[in-house]
Coordinates of C-alpha atoms and ligand atoms in Angstrom, one line a residue:
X1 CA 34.4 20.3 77.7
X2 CA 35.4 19.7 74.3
X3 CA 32.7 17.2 72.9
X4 CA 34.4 15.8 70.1
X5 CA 37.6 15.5 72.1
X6 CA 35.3 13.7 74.9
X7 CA 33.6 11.5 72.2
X8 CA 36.9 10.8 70.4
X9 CA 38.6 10.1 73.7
X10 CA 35.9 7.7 75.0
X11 CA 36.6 5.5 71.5
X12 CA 39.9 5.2 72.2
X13 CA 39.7 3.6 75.5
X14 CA 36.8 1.7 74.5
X15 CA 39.0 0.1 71.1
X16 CA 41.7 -0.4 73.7
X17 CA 39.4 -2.0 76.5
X18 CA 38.3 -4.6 72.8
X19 CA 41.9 -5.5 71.7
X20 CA 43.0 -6.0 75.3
X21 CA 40.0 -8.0 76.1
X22 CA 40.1 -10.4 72.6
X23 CA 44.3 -10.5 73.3
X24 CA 44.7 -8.4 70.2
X25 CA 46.3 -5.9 72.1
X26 CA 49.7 -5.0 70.8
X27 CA 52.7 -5.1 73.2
X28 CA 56.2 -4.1 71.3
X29 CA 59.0 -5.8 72.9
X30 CA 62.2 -3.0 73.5
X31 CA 64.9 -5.6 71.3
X32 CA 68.1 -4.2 71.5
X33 CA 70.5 -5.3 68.7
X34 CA 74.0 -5.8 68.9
X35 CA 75.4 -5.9 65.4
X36 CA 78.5 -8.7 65.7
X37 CA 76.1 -11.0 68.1
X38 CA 73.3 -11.4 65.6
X39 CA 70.3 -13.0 66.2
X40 CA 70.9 -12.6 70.2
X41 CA 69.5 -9.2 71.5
X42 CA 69.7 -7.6 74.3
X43 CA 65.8 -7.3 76.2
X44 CA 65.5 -6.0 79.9
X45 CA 68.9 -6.3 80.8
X46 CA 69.4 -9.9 79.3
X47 CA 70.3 -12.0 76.1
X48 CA 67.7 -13.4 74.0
X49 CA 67.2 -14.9 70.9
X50 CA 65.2 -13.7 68.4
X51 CA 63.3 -16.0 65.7
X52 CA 60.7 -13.2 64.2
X53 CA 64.0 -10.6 62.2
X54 CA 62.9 -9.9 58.8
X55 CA 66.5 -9.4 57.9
X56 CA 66.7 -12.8 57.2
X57 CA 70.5 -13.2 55.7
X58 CA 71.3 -11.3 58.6
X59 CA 72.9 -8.3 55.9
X60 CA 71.6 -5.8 58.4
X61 CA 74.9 -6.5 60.2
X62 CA 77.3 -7.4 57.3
X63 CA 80.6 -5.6 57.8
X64 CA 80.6 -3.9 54.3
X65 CA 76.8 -2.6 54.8
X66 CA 78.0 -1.2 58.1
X67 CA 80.7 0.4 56.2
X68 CA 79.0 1.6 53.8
X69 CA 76.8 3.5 55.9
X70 CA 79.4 5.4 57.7
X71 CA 81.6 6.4 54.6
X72 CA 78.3 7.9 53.7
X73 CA 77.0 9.5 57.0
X74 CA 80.7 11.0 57.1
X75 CA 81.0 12.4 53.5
X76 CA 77.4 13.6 53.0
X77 CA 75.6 14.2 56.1
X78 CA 72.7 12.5 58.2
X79 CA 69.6 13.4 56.1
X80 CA 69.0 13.8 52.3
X81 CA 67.8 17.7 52.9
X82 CA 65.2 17.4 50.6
X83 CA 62.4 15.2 48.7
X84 CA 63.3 13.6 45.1
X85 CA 62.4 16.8 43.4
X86 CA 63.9 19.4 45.7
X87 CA 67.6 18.6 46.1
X88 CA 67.3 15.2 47.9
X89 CA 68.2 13.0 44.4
X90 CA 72.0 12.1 45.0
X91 CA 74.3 9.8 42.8
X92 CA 73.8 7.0 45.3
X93 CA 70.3 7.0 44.8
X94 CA 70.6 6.9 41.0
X95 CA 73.0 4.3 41.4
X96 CA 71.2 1.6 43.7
X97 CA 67.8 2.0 41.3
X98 CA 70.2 1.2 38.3
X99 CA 71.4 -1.9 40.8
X100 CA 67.6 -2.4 41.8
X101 CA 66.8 -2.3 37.8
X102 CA 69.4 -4.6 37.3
X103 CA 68.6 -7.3 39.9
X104 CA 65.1 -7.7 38.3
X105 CA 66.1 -7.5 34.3
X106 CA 63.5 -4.2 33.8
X107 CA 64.6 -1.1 32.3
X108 CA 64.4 1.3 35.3
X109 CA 63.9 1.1 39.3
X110 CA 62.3 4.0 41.7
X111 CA 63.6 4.2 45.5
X112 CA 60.5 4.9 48.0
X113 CA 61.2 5.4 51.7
X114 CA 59.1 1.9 52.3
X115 CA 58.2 -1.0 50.5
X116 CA 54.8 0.3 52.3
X117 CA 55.0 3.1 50.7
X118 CA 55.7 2.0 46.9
X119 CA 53.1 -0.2 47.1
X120 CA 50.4 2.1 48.3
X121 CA 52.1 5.0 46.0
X122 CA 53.0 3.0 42.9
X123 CA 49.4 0.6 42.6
X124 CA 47.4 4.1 43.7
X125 CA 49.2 5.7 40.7
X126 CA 48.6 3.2 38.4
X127 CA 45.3 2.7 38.9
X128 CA 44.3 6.4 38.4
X129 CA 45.6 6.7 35.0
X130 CA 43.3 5.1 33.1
X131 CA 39.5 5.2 33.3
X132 CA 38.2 2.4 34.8
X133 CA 40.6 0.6 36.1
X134 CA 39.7 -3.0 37.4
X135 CA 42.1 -4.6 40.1
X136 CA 42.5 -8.2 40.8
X137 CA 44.2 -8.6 44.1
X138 CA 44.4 -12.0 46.0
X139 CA 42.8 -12.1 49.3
X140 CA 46.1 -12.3 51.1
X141 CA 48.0 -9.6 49.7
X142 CA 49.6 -7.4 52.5
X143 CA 48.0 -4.2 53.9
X144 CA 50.4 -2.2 51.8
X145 CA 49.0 -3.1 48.3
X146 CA 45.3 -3.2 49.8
X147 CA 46.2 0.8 50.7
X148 CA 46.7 1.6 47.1
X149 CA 43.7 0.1 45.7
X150 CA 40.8 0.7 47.9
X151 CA 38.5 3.7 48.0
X152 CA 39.7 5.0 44.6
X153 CA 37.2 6.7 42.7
X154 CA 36.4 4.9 39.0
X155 CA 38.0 1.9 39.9
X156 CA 36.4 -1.6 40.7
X157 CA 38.2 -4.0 43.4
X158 CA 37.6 -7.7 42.7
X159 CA 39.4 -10.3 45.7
X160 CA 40.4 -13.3 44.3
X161 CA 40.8 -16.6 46.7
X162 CA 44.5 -16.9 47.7
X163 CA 46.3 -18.6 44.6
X164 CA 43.5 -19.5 43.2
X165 CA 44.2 -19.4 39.4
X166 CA 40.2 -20.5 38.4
X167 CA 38.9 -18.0 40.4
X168 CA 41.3 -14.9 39.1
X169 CA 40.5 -16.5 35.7
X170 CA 36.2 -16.7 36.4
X171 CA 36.7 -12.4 37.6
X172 CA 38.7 -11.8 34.6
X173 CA 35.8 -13.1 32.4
X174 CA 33.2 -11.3 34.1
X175 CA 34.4 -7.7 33.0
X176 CA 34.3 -6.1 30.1
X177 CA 37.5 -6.9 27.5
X178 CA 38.3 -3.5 26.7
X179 CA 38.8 -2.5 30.6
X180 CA 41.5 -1.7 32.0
X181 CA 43.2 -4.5 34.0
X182 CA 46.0 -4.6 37.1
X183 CA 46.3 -8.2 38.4
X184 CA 48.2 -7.7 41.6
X185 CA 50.1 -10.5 43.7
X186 CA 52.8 -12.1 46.3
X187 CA 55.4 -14.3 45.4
X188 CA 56.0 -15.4 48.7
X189 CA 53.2 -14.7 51.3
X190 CA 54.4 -13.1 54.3
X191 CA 52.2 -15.3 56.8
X192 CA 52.1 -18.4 55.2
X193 CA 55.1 -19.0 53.2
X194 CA 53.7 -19.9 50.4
X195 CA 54.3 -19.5 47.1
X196 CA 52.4 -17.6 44.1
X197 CA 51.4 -19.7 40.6
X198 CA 53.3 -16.7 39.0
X199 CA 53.4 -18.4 35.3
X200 CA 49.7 -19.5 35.4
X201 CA 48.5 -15.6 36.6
X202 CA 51.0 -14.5 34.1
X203 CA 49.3 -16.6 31.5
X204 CA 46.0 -15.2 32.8
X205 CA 47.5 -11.8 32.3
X206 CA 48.4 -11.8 28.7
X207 CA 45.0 -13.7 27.5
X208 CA 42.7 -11.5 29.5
X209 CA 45.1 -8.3 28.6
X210 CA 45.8 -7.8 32.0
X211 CA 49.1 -5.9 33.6
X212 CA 50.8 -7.3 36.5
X213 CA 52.1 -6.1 39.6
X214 CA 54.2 -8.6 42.1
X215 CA 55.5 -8.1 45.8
X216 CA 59.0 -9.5 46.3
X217 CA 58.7 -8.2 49.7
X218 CA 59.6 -11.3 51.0
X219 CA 62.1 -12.8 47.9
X220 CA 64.7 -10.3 47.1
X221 CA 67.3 -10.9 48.4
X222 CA 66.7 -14.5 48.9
X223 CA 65.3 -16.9 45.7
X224 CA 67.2 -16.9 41.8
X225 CA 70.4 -16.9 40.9
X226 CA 71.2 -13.2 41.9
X227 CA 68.5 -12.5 44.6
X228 CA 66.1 -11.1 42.0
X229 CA 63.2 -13.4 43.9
X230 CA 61.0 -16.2 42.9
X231 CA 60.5 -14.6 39.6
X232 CA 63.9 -15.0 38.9
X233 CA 64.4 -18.2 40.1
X234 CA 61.5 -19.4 38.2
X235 CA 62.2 -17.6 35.0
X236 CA 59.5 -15.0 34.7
X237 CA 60.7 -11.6 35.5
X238 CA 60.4 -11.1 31.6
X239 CA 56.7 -11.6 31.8
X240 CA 55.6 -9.3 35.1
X241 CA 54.9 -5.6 34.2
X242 CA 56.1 -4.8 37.9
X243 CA 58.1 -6.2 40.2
X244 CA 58.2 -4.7 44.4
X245 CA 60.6 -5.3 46.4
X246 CA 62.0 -3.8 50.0
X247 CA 65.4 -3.4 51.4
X248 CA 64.5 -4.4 54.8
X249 CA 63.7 -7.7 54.7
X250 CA 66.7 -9.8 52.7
X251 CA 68.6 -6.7 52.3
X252 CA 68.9 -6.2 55.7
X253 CA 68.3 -1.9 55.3
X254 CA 65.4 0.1 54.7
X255 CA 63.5 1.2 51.6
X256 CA 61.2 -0.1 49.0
X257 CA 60.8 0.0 45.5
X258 CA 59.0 -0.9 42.3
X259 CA 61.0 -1.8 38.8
X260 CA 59.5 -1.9 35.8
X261 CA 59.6 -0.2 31.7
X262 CA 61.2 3.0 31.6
X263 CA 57.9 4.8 30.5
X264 CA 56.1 3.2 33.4
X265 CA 58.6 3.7 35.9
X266 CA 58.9 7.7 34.6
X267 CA 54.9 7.5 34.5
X268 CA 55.1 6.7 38.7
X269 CA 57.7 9.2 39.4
X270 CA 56.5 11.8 37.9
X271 CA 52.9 11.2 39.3
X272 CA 53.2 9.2 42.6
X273 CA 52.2 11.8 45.8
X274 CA 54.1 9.6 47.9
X275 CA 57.1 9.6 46.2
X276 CA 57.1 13.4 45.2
X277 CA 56.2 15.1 48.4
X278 CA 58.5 13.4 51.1
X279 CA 62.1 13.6 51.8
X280 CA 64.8 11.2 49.9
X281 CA 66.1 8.5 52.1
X282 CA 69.2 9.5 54.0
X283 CA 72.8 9.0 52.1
X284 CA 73.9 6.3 54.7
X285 CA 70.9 4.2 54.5
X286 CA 70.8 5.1 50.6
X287 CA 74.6 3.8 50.6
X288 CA 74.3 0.8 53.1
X289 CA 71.4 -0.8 50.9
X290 CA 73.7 -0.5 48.0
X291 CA 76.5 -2.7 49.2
X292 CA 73.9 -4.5 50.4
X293 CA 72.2 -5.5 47.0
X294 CA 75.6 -5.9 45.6
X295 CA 77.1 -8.1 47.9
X296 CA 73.9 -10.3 48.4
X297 CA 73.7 -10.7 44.2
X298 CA 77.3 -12.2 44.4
X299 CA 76.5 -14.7 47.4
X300 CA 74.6 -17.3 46.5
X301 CA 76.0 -19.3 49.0
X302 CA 74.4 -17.4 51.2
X303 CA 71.2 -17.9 50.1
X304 CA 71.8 -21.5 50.1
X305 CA 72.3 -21.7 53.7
X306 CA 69.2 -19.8 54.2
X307 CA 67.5 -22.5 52.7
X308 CA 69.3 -25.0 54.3
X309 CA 68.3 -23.5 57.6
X310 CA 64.8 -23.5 56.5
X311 CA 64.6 -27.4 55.5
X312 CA 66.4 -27.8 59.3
X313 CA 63.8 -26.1 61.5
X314 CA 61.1 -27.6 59.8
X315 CA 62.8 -31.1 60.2
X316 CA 63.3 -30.6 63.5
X317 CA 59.5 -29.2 63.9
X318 CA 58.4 -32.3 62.3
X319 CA 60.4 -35.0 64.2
X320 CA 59.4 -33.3 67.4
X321 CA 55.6 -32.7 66.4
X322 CA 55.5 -30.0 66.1
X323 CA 52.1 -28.5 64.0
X324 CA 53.3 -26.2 61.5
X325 CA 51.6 -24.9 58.0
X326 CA 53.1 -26.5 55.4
X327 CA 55.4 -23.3 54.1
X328 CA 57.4 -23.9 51.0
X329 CA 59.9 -21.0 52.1
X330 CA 62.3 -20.2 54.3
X331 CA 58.9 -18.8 56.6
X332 CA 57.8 -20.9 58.8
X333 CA 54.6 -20.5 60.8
X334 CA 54.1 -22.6 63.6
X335 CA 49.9 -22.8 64.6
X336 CA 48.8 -21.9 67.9
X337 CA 45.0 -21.1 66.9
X338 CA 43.8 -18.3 69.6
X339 CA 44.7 -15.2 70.2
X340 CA 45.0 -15.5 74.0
X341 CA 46.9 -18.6 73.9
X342 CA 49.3 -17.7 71.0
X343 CA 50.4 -14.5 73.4
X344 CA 50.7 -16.7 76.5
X345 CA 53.0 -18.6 74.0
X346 CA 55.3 -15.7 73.2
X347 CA 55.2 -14.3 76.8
X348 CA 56.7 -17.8 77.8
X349 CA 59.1 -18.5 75.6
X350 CA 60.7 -15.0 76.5
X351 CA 60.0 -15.6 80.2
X352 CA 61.3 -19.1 80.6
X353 CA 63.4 -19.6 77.7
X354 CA 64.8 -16.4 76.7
X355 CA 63.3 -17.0 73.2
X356 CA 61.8 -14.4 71.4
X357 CA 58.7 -14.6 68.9
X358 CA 56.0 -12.6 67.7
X359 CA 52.9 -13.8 67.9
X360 CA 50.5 -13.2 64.8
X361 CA 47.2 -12.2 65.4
X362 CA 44.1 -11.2 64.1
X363 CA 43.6 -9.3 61.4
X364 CA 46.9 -10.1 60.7
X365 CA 45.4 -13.6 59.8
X366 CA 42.2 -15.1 60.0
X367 CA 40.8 -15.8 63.6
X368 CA 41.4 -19.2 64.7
X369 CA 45.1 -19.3 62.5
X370 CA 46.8 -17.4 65.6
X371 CA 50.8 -18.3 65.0
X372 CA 54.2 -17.9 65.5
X373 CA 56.2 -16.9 62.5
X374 CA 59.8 -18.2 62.8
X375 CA 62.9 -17.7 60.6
X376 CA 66.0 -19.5 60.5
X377 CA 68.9 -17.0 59.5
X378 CA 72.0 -18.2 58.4
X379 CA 73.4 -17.2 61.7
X380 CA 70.8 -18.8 63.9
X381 CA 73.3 -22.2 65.2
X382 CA 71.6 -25.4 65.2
X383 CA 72.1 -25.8 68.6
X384 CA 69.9 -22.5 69.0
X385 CA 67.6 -24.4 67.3
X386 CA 67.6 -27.6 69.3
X387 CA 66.6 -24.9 72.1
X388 CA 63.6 -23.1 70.3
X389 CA 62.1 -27.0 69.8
X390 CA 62.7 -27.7 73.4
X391 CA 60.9 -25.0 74.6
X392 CA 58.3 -25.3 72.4
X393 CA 57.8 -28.6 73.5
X394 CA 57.3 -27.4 76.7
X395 CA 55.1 -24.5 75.8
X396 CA 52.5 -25.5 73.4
X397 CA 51.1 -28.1 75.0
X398 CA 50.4 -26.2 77.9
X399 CA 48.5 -23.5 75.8
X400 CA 46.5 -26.3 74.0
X401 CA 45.7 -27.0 78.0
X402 CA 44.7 -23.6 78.6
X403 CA 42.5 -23.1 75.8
X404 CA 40.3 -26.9 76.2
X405 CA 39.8 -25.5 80.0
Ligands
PMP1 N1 54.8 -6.2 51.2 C1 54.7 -7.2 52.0 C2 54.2 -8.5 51.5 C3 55.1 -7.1 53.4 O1 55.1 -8.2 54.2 C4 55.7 -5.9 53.8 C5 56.2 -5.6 55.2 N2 56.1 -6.6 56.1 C6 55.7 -4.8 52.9 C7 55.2 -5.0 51.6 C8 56.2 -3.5 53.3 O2 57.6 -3.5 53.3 P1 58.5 -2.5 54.2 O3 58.7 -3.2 55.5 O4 59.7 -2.2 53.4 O5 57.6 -1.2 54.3

């Protein structure tokens, strides 16, 4: 016997036994989508619909996306056939980070194959290029950004409390002036819906001599007057050193990226391991995210309904009683509280009510803020709606039940 296979083996099963026993297990639902019925999915041989898509205009299924996609797939192919360096940088590429650079008022934009990966890949490189670096990073920023900063030799980690401005401000103070500074953020917050105090950090930034890094993740697409996110909307893109964003979420595609100053931008490229040593995206996605951007930065209307939708559901929530967290976006988490229950939740809905929602766990967020994360895409009907409160209605109380017994 193979010890370390037998040892490694034996902590598998025993993690597994953990997250099946605390209900942190992770089931992943087979959701089959159907482009021109969007948001009902096909799941074990039957419609459902879904209220959890991250493609929240619904562009994922947008006729000239589609399009796009296969003019591309036709004229060049199914894969890139080689990273950035190595053959795989096409015009189409060069052309959406011009868009991408564009969107967000900087001087230049870099495609990664995830918003994942620009964030680990861009923040890792930054932080490496100076000696000691210092990162400020509020204690909800996504897994992604927490990849590039932790465990790097030389540089210091400080968490500040979620948007709180005096505490970023009292860890700013406590290190040396001359260090080198990164103050990296969330406009909107993935779980909560929240919004960052992106002027006040700003105004942090310049008098502690601080750079600043911001997730869009969940903005692009969606906030300002062309989609360029909160930072747009609010006027401030001029005042961030780099902005994130993704192509999955309001774009409706796949792929991440960071935009920025040409040198810094140049700096990331020419440095980032997880830029340089994978493959380009493929030509179709490369192409459909394109059409994407350009369509959505034309279609503000679009946007509008999306918040529209947003003020709805929470209405709705509200006159039925719904608990909910008090989002200002178009997120909106509805409590459960346990683990156990918040599943029981989600396996209901689907059962009973053909509704599907994921439930958030831990470490996703705290223990004891269990949820379900709903969105209300511009395609979701309002008498779809009228459904999901019904059946929440019917299902929470009974969880709240469960857990007092
Ligand atoms: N940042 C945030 C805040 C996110 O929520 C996510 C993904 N959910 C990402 C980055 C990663 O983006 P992508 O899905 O494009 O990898």
């Amino acid at each position: 016997m193979n010890a370390t296979r037998s040892r490694f083996l034996d902590h598998c099963r025993q993690g597994l036994d953990t997250l099946r026993a605390e209900g942190r297990y992770r089931e992943f639902a087979r959701l089959e989508r159907e482009a021109d019925r969007f948001p009902v999915y096909r799941h074990e041989g039957r419609d459902v619909i879904v209220w959890s898509s991250n493609d929240y205009l619904g562009m994922g299924r947008h006729p000239s996306v589609i399009a796009a996609g296969q003019e591309a797939l036709a004229a060049h192919g199914a894969g890139a056939g080689g990273t950035r360096n190595i053959s795989g940088t096409s015009p189409l590429i060069a052309a959406l980070e011009e868009e991408l650079a564009t969107l967000h008022g900087m001087e230049a934009a870099l495609l990664f194959g995830s918003g994942y990966v620009a964030n680990q890949a861009a923040i890792s490189t930054i932080l490496t290029s100076l000696p000691g670096f210092h990162v400020f990073s509020d204690a909800k920023n996504h897994a992604s950004m927490i990849a590039g900063m932790r465990g790097l030799p030389g540089v210091t980690r400080h968490i500040f409390r979620h948007n709180d401005v005096a505490h970023l401000e009292a860890l700013l103070a406590s290190v040396p002036a001359d260090a080198p500074k990164l103050i990296a953020f969330e406009s909107v917050y993935s779980m909560d819906g929240d919004v960052a105090p992106i002027g006040a950090i700003c105004d942090l930034a310049e008098r502690f001599g601080a750079m600043t890094y911001l997730d869009e993740v969940h903005a692009v697409g969606l906030y300002g007057e062309t989609g360029g996110g909160i930072s747009e909307r609010d006027g401030l893109a001029h005042r961030l050193d780099l902005i994130e964003g993704t192509l999955a979420k309001g774009f409706g595609v796949v792929g991440g990226y960071v935009a920025a100053r040409a040198e810094v931008v140049d700096h990331i490229r020419s440095n980032a391991s997880g830029l340089i040593f994978t493959t380009a995206l493929p030509p179709a996605t490369v192409a459909s995210a394109l059409a994407s951007v350009r369509h959505v930065k034309g279609d503000g209307a679009l946007r509008g309904r999306l918040a529209a939708q947003a003020r709805l559901l929470k209405a709705k929530l509200d006159a039925a009683g719904i608990a909910r967290l008090p989002s200002e976006s178009h997120i909106v988490p509805v409590l459960v509280g346990e683990a156990e229950a918040c599943r029981a939740v989600a396996r209901r809905l689907l059962a009973e009510f053909a509704i599907y929602a994921t439930p958030i766990n831990y470490p996703t967020v705290p223990r004891g803020g269990e949820r379900l994360r709903l969105c209300a895409t511009p395609f979701h009907a309002e008498a779809m709606m009228d459904a999901l409160v019904v059946a929440l209605r019917s299902v929470l109380p009974r969880a709240a039940l469960s857990r007092a017994a």
